[in-house]
PDB file of C-alpha atoms in Angstrom:
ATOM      1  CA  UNK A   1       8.493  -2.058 -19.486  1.00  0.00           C
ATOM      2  CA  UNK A   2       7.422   1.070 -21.262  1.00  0.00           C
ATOM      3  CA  UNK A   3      10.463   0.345 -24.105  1.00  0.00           C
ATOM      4  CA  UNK A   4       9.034  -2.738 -24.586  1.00  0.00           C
ATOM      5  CA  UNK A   5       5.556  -1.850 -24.616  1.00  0.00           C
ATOM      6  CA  UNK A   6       6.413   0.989 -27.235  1.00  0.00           C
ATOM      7  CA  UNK A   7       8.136  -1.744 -29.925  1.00  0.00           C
ATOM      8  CA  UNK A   8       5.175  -4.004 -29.885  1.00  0.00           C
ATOM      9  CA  UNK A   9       3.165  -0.960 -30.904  1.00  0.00           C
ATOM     10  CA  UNK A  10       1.135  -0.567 -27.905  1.00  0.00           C
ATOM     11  CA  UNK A  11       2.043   2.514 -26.279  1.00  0.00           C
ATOM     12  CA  UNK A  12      -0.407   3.864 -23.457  1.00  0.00           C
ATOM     13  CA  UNK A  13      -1.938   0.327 -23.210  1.00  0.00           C
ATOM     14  CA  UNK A  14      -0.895  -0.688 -20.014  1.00  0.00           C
ATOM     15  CA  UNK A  15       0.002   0.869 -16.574  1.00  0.00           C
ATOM     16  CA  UNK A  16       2.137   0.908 -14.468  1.00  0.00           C
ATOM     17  CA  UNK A  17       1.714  -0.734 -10.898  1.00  0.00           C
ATOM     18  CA  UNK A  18       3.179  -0.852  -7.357  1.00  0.00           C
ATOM     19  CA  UNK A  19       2.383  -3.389  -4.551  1.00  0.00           C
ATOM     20  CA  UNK A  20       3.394  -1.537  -1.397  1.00  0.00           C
ATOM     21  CA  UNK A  21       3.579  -2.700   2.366  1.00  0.00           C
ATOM     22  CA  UNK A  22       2.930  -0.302   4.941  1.00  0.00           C
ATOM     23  CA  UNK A  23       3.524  -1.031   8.435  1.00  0.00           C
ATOM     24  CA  UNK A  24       1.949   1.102  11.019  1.00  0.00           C
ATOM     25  CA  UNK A  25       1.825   0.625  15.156  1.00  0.00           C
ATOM     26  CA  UNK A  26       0.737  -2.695  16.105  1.00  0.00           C
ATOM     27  CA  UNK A  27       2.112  -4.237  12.974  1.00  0.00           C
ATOM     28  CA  UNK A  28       4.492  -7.345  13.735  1.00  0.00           C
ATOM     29  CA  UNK A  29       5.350  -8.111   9.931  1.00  0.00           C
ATOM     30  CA  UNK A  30       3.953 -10.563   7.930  1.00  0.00           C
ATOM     31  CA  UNK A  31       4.356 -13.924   5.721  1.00  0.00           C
ATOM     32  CA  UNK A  32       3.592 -14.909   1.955  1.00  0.00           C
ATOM     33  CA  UNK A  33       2.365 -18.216   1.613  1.00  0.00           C
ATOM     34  CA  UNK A  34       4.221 -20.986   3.303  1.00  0.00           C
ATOM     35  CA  UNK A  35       7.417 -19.021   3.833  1.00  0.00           C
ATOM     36  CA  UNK A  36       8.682 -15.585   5.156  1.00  0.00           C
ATOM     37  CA  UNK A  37      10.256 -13.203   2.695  1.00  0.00           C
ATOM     38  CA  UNK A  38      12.708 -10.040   3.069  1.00  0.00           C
ATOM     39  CA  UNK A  39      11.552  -8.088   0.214  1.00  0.00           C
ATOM     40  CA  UNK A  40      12.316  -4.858   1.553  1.00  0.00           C
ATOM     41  CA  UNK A  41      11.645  -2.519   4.273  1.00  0.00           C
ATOM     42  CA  UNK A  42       8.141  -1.939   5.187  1.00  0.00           C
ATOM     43  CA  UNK A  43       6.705   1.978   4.913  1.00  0.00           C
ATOM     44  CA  UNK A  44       6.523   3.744   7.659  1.00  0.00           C
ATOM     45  CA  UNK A  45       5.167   7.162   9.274  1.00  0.00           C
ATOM     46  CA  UNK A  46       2.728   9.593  10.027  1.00  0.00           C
ATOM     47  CA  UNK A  47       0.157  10.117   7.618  1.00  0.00           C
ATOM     48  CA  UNK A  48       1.799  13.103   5.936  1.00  0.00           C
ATOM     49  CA  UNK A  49       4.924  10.932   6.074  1.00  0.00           C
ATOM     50  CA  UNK A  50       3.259   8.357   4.040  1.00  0.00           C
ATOM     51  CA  UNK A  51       1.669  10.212   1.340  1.00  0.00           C
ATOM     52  CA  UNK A  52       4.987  11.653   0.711  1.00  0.00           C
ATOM     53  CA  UNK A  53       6.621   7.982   0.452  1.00  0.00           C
ATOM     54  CA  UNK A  54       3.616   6.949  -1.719  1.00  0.00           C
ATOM     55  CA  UNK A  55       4.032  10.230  -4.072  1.00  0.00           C
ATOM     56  CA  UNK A  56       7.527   8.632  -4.944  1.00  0.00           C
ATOM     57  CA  UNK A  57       5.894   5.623  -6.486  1.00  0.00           C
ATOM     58  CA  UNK A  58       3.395   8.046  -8.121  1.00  0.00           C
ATOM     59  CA  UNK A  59       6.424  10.754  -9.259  1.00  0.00           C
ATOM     60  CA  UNK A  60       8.019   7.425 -10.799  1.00  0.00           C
ATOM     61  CA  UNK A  61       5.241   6.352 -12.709  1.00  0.00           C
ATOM     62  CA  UNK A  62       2.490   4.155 -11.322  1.00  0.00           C
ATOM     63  CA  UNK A  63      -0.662   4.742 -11.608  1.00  0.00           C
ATOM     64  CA  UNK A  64      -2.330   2.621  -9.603  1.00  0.00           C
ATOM     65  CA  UNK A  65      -0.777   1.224  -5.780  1.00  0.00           C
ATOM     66  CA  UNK A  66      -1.800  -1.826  -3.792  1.00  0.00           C
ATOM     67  CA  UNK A  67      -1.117  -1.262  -0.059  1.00  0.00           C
ATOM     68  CA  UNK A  68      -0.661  -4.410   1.757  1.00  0.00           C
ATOM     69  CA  UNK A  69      -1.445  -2.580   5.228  1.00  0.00           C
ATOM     70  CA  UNK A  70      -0.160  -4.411   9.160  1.00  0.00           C
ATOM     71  CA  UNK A  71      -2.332  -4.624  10.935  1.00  0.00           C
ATOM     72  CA  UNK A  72      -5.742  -5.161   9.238  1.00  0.00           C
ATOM     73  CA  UNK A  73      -7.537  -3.228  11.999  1.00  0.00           C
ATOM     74  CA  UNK A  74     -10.094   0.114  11.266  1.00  0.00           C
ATOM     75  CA  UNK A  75      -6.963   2.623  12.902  1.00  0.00           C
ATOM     76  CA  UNK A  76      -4.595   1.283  10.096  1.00  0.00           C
ATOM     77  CA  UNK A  77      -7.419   2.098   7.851  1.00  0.00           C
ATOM     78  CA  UNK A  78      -8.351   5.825   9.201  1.00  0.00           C
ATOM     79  CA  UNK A  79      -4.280   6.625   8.982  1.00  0.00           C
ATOM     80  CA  UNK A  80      -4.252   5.593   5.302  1.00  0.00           C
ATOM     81  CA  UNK A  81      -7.369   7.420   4.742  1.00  0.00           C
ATOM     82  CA  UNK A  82      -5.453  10.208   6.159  1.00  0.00           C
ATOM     83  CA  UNK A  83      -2.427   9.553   3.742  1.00  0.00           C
ATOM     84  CA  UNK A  84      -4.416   9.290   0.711  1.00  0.00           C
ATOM     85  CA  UNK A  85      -6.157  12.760   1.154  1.00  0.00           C
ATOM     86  CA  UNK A  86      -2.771  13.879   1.414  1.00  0.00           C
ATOM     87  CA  UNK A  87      -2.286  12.603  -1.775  1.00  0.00           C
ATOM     88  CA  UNK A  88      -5.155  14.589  -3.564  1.00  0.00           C
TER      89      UNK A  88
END
């Protein structure tokens, strides 16, 4: 993306991204639309376990993540919370 970015002359004028899915306890997977997809193996861990798995994305370039967290519930919240401090 960058490559191409550079030869149309706008270098720096977009960033790069990463959707994420992080399964913590309690989480029993989930579905996209109408249909259930294997795009990969979920992320896993502590919180210290985490923020190391989400520095990779970071270490490879993006600078913005979306975490698609299961479950939705406040203790899946509070661990990422955890994660992302890590991560500062």
């Amino acid at each position: 993306v960058d490559e191409r970015i550079a030869a149309l002359g706008r270098t720096g004028d977009v960033d790069a991204t990463a959707a994420v899915y992080v399964q913590l306890p309690g989480g029993t997977g989930r579905q996209m639309g109408d249909y259930p997809t294997d795009d990969g193996a979920p992320l896993r861990g502590s919180p210290s376990e985490l923020a190391d798995q989400l520095r990779e994305f970071a270490d490879a370039g993006a600078a913005h993540i979306q975490i698609c967290v299961d479950p939705i519930v406040p203790a899946s919240l509070e661990t990422l919370g955890e994660a992302v401090a890590l991560l500062r």
